[in-house]
Coordinates of C-alpha atoms and ligand atoms in Angstrom, one line a residue:
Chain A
X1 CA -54.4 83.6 -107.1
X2 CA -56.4 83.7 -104.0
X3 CA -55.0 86.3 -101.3
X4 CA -56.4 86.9 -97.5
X5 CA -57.7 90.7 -97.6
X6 CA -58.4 92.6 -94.7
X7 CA -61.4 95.1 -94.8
X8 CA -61.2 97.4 -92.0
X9 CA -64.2 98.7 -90.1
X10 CA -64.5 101.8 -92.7
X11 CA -65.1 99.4 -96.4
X12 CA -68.2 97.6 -94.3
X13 CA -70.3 101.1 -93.7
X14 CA -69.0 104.4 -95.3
X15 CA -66.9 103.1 -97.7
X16 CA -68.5 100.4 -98.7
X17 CA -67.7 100.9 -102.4
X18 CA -64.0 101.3 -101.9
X19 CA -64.8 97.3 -100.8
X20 CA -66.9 96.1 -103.3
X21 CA -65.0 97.3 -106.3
X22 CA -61.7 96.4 -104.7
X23 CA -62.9 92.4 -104.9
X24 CA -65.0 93.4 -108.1
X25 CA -61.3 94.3 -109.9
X26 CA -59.5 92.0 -108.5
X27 CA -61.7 88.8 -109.5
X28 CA -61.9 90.3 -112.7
X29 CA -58.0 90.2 -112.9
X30 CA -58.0 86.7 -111.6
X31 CA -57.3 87.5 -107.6
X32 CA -59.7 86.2 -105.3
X33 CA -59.7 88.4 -102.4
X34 CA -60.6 86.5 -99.1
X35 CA -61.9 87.9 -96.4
X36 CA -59.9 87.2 -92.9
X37 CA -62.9 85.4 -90.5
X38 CA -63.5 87.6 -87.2
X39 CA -61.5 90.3 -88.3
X40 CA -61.6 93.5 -85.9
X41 CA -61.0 96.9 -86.0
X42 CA -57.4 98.1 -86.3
X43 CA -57.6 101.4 -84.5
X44 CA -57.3 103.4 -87.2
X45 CA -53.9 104.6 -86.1
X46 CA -50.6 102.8 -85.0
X47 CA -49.4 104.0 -82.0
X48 CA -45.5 104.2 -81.7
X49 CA -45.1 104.6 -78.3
X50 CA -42.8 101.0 -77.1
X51 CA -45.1 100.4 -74.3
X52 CA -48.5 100.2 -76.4
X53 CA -49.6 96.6 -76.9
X54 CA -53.1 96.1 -76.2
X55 CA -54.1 98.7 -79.0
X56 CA -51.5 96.3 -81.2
X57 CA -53.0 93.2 -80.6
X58 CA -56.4 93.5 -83.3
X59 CA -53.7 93.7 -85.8
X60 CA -51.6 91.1 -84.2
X61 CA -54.7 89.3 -85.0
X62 CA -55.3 89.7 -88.8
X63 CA -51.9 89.1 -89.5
X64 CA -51.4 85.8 -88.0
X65 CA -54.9 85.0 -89.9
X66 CA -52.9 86.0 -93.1
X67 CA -50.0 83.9 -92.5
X68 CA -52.0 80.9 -91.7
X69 CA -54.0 81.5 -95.2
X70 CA -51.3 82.0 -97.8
X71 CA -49.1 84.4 -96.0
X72 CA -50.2 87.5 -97.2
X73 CA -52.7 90.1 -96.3
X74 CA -53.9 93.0 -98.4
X75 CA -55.6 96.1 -97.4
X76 CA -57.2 98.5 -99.8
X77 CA -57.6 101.1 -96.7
X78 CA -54.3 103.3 -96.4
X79 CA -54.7 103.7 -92.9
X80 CA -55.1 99.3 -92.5
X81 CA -52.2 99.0 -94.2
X82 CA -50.2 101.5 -92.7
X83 CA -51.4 100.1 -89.0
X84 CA -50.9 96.4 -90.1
X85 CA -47.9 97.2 -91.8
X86 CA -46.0 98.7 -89.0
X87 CA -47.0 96.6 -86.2
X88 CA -45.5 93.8 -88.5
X89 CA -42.4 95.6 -88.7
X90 CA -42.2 96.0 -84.9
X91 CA -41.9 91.6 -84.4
X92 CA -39.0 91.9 -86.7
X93 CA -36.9 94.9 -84.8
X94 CA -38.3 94.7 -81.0
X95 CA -37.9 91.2 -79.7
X96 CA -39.7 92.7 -76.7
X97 CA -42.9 93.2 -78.7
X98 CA -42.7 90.1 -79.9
X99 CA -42.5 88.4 -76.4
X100 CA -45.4 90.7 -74.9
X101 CA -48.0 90.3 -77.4
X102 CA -47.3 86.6 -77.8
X103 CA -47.9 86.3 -73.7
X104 CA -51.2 88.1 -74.5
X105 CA -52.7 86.4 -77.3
X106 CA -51.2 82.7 -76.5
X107 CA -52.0 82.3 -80.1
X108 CA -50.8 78.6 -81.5
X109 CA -48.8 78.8 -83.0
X110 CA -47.6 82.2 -81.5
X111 CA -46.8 84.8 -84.3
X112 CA -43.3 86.4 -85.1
X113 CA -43.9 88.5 -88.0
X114 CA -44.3 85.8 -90.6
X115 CA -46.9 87.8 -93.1
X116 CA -46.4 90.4 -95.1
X117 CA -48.6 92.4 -95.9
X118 CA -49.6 94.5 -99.4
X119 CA -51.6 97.3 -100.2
X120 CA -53.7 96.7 -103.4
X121 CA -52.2 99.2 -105.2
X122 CA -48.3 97.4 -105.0
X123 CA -50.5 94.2 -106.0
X124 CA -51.1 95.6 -109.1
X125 CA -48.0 96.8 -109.5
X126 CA -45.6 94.2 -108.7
X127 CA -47.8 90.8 -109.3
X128 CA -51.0 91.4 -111.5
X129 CA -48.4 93.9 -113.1
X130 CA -49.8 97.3 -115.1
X131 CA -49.8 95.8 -118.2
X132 CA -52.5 93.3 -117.0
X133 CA -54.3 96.2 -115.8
X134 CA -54.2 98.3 -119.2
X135 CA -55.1 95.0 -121.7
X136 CA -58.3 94.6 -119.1
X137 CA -59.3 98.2 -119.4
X138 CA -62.5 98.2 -121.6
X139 CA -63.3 102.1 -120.5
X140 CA -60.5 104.1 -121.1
X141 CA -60.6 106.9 -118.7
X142 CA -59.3 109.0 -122.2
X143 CA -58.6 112.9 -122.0
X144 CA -59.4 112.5 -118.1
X145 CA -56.4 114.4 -115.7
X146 CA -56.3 112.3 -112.2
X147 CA -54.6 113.9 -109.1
X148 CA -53.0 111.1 -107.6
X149 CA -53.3 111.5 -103.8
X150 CA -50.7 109.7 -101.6
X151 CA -51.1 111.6 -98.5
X152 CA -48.9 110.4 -95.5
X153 CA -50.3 106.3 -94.5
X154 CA -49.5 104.8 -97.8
X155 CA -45.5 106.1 -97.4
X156 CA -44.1 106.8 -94.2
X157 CA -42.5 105.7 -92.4
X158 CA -41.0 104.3 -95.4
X159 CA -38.7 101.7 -93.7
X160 CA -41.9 99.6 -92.1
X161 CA -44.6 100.4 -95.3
X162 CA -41.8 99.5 -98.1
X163 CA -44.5 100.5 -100.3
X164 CA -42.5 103.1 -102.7
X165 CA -40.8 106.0 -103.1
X166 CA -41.8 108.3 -100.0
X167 CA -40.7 111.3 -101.6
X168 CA -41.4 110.4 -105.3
X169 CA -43.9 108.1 -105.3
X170 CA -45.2 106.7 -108.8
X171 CA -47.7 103.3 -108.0
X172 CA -50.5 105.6 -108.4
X173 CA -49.3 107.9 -111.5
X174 CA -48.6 104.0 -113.5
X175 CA -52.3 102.8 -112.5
X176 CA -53.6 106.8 -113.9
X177 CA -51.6 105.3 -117.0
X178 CA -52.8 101.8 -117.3
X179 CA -56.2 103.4 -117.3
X180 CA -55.6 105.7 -120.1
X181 CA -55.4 108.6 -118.1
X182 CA -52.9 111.4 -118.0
X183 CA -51.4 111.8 -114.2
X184 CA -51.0 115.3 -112.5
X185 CA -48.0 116.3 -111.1
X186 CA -48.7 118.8 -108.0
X187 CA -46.3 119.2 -104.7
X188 CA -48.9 118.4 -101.9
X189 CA -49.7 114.7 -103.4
X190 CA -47.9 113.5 -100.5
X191 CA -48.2 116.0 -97.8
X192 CA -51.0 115.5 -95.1
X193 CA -54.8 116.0 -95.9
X194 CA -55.3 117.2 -91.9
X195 CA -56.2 113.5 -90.6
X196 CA -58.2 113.2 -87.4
X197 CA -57.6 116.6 -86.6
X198 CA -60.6 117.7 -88.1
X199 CA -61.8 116.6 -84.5
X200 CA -59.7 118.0 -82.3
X201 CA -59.0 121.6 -84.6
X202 CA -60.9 122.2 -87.1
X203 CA -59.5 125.0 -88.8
X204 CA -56.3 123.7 -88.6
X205 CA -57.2 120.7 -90.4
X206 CA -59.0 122.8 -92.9
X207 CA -56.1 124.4 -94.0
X208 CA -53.9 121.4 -94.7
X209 CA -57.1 119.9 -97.2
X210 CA -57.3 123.4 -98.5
X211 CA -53.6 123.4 -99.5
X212 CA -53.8 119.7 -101.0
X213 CA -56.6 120.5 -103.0
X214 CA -55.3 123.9 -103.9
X215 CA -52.2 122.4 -105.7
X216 CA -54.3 119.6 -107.6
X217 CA -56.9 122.3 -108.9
X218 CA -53.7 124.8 -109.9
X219 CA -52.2 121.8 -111.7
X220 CA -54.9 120.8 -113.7
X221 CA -56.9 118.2 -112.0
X222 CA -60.1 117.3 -113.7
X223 CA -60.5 114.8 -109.9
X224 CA -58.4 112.7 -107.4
X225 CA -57.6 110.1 -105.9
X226 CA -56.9 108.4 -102.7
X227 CA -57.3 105.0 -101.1
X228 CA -57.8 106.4 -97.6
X229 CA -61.6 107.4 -96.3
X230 CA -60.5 109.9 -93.9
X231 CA -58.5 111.8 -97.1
X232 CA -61.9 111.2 -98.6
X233 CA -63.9 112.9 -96.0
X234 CA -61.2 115.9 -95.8
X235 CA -60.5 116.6 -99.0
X236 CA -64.5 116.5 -99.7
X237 CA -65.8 118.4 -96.7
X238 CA -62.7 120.6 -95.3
X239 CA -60.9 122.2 -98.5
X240 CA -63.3 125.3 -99.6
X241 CA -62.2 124.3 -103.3
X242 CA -64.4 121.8 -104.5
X243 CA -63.0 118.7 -107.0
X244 CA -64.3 115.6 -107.1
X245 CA -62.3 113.1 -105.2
X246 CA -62.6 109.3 -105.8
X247 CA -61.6 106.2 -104.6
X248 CA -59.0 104.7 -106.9
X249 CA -61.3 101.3 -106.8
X250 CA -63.7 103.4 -108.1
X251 CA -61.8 104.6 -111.0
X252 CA -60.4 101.2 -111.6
X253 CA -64.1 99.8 -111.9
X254 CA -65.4 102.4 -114.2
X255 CA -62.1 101.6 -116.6
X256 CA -62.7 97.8 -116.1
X257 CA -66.6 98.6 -117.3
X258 CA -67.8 97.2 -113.9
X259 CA -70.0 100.1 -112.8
X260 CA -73.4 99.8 -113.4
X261 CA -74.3 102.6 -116.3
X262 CA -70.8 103.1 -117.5
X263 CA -70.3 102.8 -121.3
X264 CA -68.8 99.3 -122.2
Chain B
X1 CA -31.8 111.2 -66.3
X2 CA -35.5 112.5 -64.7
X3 CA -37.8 110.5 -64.2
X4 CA -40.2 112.1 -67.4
X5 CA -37.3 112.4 -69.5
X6 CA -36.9 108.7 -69.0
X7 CA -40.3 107.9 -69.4
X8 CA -40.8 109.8 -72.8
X9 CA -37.2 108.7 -73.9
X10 CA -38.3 104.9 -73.5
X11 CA -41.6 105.0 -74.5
X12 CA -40.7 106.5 -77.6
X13 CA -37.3 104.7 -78.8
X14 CA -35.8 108.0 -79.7
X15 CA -32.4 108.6 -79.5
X16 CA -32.8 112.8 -79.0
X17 CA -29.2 113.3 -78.0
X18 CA -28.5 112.5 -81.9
X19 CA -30.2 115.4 -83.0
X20 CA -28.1 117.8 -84.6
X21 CA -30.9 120.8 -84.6
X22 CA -30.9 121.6 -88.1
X23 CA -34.7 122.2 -87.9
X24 CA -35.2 120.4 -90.9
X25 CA -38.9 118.3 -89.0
X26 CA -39.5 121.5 -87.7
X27 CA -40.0 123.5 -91.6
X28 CA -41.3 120.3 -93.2
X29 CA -44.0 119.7 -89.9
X30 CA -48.0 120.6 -91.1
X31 CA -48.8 122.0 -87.9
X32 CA -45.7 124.4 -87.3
X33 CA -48.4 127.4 -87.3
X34 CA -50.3 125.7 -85.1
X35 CA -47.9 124.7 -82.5
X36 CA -46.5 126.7 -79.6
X37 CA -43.6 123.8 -79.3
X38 CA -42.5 122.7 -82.6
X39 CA -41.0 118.9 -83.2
X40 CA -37.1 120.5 -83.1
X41 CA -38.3 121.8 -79.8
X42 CA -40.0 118.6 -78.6
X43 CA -36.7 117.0 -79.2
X44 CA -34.5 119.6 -77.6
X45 CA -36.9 119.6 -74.4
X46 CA -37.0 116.2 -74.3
X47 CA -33.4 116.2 -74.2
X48 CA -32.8 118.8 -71.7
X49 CA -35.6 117.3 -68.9
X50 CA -37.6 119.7 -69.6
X51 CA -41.3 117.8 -70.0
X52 CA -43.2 119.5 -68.1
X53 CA -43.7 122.4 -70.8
X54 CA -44.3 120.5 -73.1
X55 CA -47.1 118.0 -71.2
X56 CA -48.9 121.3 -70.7
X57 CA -48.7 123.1 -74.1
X58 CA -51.9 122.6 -76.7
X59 CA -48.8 121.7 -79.0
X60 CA -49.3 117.9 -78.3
X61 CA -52.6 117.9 -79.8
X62 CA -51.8 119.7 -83.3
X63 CA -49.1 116.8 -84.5
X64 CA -50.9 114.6 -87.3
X65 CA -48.5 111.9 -87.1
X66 CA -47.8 112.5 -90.9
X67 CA -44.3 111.7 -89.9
X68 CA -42.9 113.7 -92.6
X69 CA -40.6 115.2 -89.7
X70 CA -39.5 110.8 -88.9
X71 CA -39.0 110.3 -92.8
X72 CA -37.2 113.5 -93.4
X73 CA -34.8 113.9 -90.1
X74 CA -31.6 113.1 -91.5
X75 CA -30.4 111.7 -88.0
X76 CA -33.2 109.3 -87.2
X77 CA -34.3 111.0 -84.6
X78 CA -38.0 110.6 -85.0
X79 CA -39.7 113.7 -83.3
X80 CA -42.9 112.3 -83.9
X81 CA -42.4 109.3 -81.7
X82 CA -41.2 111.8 -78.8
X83 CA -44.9 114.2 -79.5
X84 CA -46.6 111.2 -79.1
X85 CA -44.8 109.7 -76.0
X86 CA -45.6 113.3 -74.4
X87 CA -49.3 113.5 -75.3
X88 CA -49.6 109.7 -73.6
X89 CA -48.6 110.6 -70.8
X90 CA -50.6 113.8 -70.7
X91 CA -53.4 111.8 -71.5
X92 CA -53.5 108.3 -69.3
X93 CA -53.4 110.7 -66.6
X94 CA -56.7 109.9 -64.7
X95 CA -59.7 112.0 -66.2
X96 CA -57.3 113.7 -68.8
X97 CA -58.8 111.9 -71.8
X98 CA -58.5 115.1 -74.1
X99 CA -61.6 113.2 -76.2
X100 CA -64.0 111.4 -74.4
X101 CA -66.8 109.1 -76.2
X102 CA -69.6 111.8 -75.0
X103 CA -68.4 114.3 -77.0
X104 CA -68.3 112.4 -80.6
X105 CA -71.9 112.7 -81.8
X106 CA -71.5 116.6 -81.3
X107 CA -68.3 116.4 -84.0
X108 CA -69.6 113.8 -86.2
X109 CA -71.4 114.2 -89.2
X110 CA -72.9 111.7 -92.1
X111 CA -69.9 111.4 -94.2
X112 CA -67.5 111.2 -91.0
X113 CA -65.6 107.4 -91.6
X114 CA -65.6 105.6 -88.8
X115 CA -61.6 105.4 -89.2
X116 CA -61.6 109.3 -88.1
X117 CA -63.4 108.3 -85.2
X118 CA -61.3 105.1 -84.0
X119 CA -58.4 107.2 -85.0
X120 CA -59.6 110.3 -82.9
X121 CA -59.8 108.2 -79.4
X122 CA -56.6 106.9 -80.3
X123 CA -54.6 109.7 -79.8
X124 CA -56.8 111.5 -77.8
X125 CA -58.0 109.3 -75.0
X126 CA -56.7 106.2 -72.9
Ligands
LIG301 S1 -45.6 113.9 -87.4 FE1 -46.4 115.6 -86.2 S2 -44.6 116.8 -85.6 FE2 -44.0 115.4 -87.2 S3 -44.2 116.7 -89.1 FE3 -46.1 115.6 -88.8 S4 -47.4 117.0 -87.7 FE4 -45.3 117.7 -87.4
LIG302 S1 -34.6 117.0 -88.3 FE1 -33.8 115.6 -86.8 S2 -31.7 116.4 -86.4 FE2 -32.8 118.0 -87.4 S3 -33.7 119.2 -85.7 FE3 -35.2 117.7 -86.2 S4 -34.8 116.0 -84.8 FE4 -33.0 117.3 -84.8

């Protein structure tokens, strides 16, 4: 299976392992991940407001890209997939949208929504499929209790992303499994890590990681999870509490016995 | 219908005069310490004309469009849409970029993604 993958400006410099052991897993499961040509950055952030189009159109972009190359895009980044995911939505409820970025771009053949796009994680899930996952696993992450770590891009809103449960999620608690791991259950798995506030207030954002992390460490985390780098940087540099926090590529290459060092 | 209330009612698609002010964005909503105006106030504002309050309260700049308060209103409401409608406007006024691109390396450290950063000028700036 060969699927058009999107990046994001993050995966090519800070990130860069969340990247390289998405594609690593992947071709090991038999999913080539191709990378869109000329893709650019998608803002980080959609912007809801109806009269926003210019910041819409990088994403316009990448998804006409993915319909012309199998009709499918997937994002490892949750913040890409949240901003691709919704301005997608948007050609398929606002008819005005549509007509406005089309007289932009003048894109041939103009785009109306045609992609979809996926997050790795619901790859894994709904067409690689757990039980792939777990009969690849060479490095079982035994004994080891992961804090799954949705925050708030990978599920709301939940009508555009269609990625799971927002208020149950359990994509990332069946990958802990596949791996051999035991899941944590902790209340702020889904509630906001402080985002870009950190920017604008930092004490404010500090206290939202230092709530996230609090609930994970009273529950028995031994580390976390997340696919998004700004969780990452938040739940690493803004919660007082320290745990480890990893990216669930990360994981997923150290089960798959990918990593160099790790015990085959 | 004022001219604000107009704007912010169009720009954001929501349908305030649905609200039923149960508070429920308000007491899920991350920043309710942190905000003079909170979302169930946004909304009510919004929906009285009354913009100008909230186009000068520090309360636009403490929503982290977690939209918990858009997944969890049970009238579909979306008081996140109408805190970001008001903060637009606040901020495409001429010179009223609440971020501007001078002040980033001051903020930014090693680790800081560059998501954070695209994200920050987003919201913050025109
Ligand atoms: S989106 Fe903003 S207003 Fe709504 S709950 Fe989150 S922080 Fe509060
Ligand atoms: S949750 Fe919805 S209906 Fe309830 S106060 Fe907030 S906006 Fe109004």
């Amino acid at each position: 299976m060969k699927i058009a993958y999107y990046p994001g400006c993050t995966l090519k410099n800070r990130a860069r392992d969340l990247d390289r052991y998405a594609r690593e897993t992947a071709s090991a499961l038999g999913c080539e991940f191709e990378e869109i040509p000329l893709w650019q950055c998608c803002g980080g952030a959609y912007t809801s407001a109806k009269d926003e189009i210019a910041t819409k159109l990088a994403a316009v972009r990448a998804l006409a890209a993915g319909r012309d190359m199998g009709g499918r895009v997937v994002t490892v980044c949750s913040a890409c997939f949240n901003v691709l995911a919704q301005t997608n939505r948007e050609f398929l409820v606002n008819p005005d949208f549509d007509f406005k970025v089309n007289n932009y771009l003048k894109g041939d053949p103009a785009y109306h929504g045609e992609a979809s796009v996926v997050h790795y994680l619901t790859l894994l899930r709904d067409e690689i499929g757990f039980d792939a996952v777990k009969a690849r696993v060479t490095n079982p992450l035994k004994g080891k209790k992961i804090a799954a770590y949705y925050g708030c891009l990978l599920l709301r809103p939940s009508e555009a992303l269609a990625f799971d449960d927002p208020e149950d999620p359990s994509v990332m608690e069946d990958f802990i499994r596949a791996l051999g791991a035991e899941p944590v259950n902790y209340s702020m798995r889904n509630e906001c890590c402080g985002g870009y506030l950190t920017l604008e207030d930092r004490e404010a954002a500090k206290k939202r990681s230092n709530a996230v992390v609090r609930s994970a460490a009273e529950n028995g985390a031994d580390f976390m999870i997340t696919a998004c780098p700004l969780c990452m940087y938040n739940l690493t540099k803004n919660a007082d509490e320290k745990i480890p926090v990893r990216y669930f590529t990360d994981v997923l290459a150290e089960a798959f016995g990918l990593k160099e060092g790790a015990a085959e | 219908m004022n001219d604000l209330k107009d704007r912010v009612v169009r720009m954001s698609g929501s349908r305030v005069e649905r609200c039923m002010r149960c508070g429920k964005c308000s007491a899920t909503c991350p920043s309710y310490e942190d905000m003079e105006y909170h979302p169930h106030e946004f909304v009510y504002l919004v929906e009285r004309g009354d913009v100008e309050k909230l186009l000068a309260s520090e309360s636009i700049y403490k929503c982290l469009t977690c939209f918990a308060c858009v997944e969890r209103c049970p009238r579909g409401v979306e008081p996140a849409k109408v805190v970001e409608a008001v903060r637009l406007i606040a901020v495409r006024e001429q010179g009223k970029n609440r971020l501007k691109p001078d002040d980033l390396p001051a903020l930014t450290d090693a680790d800081l993604p560059g998501q954070a950063l695209a994200t920050a000028l987003r919201k913050y700036a025109k």
